[in-house]
Coordinates of C-alpha atoms and ligand atoms in Angstrom, one line a residue:
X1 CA 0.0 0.0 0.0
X2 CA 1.2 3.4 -0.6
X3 CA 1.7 6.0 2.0
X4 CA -1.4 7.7 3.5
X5 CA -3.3 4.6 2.7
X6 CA -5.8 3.4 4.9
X7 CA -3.3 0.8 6.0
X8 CA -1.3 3.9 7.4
X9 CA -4.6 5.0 9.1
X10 CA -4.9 1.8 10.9
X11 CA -1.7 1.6 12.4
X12 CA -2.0 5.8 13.7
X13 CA -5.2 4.7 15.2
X14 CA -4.0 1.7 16.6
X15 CA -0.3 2.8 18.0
X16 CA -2.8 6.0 19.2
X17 CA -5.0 3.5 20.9
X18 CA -1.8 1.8 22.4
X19 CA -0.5 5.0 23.9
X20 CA -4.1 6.2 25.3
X21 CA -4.6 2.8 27.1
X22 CA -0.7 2.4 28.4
X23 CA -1.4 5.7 29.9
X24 CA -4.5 5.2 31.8
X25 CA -2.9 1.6 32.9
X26 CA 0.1 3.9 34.2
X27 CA -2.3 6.1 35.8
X28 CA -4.1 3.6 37.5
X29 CA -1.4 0.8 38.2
X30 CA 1.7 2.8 38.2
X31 CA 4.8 2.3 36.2
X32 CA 6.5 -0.5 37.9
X33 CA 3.3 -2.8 37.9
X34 CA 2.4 -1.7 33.5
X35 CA 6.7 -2.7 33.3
X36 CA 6.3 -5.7 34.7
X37 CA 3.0 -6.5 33.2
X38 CA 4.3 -5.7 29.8
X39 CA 7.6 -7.5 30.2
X40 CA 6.8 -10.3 31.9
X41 CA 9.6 -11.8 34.1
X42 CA 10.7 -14.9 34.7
X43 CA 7.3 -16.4 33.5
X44 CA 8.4 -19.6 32.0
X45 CA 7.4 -23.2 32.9
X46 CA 10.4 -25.0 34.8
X47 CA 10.5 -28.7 33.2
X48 CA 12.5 -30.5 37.1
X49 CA 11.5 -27.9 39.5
X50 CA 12.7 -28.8 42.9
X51 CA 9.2 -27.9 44.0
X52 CA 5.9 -26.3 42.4
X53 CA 2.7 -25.1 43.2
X54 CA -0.4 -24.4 41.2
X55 CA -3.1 -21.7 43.1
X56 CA -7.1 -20.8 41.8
X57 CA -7.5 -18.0 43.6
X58 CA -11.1 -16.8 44.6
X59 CA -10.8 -15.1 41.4
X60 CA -11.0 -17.9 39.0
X61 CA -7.3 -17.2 38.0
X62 CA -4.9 -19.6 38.5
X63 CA -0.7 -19.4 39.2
X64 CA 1.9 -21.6 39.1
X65 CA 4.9 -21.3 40.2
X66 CA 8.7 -23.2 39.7
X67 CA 11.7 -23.2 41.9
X68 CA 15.3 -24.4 42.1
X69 CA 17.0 -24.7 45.1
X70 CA 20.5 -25.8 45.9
X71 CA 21.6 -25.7 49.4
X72 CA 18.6 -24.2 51.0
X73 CA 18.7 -21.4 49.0
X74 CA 16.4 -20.4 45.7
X75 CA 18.9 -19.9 42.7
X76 CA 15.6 -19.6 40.4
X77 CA 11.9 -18.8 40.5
X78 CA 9.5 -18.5 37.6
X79 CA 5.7 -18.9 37.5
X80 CA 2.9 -19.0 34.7
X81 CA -0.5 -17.6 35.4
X82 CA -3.7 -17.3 33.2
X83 CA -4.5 -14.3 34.9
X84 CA -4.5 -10.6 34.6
X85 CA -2.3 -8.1 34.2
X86 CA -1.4 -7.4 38.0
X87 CA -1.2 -11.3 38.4
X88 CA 1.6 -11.4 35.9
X89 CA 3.4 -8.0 37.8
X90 CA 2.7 -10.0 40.9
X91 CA 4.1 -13.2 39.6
X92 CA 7.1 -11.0 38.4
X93 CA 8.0 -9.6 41.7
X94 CA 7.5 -12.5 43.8
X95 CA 10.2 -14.5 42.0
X96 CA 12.2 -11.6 42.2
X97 CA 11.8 -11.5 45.5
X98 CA 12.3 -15.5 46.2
X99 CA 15.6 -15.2 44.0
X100 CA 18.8 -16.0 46.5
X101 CA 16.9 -16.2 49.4
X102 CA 16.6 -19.2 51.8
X103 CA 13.3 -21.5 52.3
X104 CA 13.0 -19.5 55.4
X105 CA 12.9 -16.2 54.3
X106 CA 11.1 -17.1 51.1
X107 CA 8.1 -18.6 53.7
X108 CA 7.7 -15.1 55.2
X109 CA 7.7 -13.6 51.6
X110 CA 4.0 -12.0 51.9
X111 CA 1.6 -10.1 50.0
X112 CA 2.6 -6.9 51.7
X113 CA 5.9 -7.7 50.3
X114 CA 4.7 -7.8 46.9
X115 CA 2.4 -5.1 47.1
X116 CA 5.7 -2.9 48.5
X117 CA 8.0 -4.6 45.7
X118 CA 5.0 -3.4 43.1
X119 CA 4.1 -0.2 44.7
X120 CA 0.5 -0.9 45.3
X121 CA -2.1 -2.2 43.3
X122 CA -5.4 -0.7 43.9
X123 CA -7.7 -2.1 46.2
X124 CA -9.6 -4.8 43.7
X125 CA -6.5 -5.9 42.4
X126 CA -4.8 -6.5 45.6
X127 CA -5.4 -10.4 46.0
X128 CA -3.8 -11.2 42.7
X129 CA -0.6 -10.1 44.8
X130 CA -1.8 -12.6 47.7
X131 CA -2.0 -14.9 44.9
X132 CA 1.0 -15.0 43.8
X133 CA 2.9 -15.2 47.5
X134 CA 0.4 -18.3 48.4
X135 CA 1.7 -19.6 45.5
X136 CA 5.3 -19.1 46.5
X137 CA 5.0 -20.2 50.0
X138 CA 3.4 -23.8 48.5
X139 CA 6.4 -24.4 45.8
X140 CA 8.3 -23.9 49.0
X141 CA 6.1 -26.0 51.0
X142 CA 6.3 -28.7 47.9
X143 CA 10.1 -28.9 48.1
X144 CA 10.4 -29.3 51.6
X145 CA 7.2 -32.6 51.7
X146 CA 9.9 -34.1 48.8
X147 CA 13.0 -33.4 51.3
X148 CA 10.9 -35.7 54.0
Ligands
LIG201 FE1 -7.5 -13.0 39.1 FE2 -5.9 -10.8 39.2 S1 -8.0 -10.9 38.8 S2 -5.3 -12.9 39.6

């Protein structure tokens, strides 16, 4: 198509569109959570993990979540989630958050922790954090039934 086609039109309106809805996401989210919702981290399926969990929260939406752990200590976290976009900023901070720690401290890993690692998701939006720490705490829980 030649320029100013309607082809040309399309793709104004719809990088216009784009920038109108990342801005009112930013407005009501904040940049940190739209970042990580956008570019998704560390949400990959783990094939071995050294423990799992897979959450429905009262939402409908379920998580997952992967770890590996050598010597007490998480080297790696991932999750998947069908959820929305704050479940996949949740997801994203929560293995952030487990990376390098030890099972203990990545049992006390809450969803205050994730809200503060996010800074804050608004009120309705606020379990999918809780979602994704439950999930945490149960890959934990997971590895340490497999130790016994
Ligand atoms: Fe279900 Fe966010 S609405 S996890």
């Amino acid at each position: 198509m030649s320029p100013g086609s309607k082809s040309d039109d399309l793709d104004a309106f719809a990088e216009e569109f784009q920038r109108l809805f990342l801005e009112e996401a930013i407005k009501i989210y904040g940049e940190r959570v739209v970042d990580l919702w956008r570019k998704p981290r560390n949400m990959v399926p783990l094939e071995r993990p050294d423990g799992s969990a897979r959450i429905t929260g009262p939402c409908g939406d379920t998580m997952e979540c992967f770890l590996e752990i050598e010597k007490g200590r998480i080297t790696r976290a991932t999750f998947v989630t069908n959820g929305c976009g704050p479940s996949i900023a949740s997801g994203g901070a929560v293995t952030e958050l487990a990376k390098g720690k030890t099972l203990e401290e990545a049992l006390k890993i809450d969803q205050a922790n994730v809200l503060d690692a996010l800074g804050g998701l608004p009120g309705e939006s606020a379990h999918c954090a809780k979602l994704a720490a439950m999930t945490l705490t149960e890959a934990v829980r997971d590895h340490l039934r497999q130790k016994d």
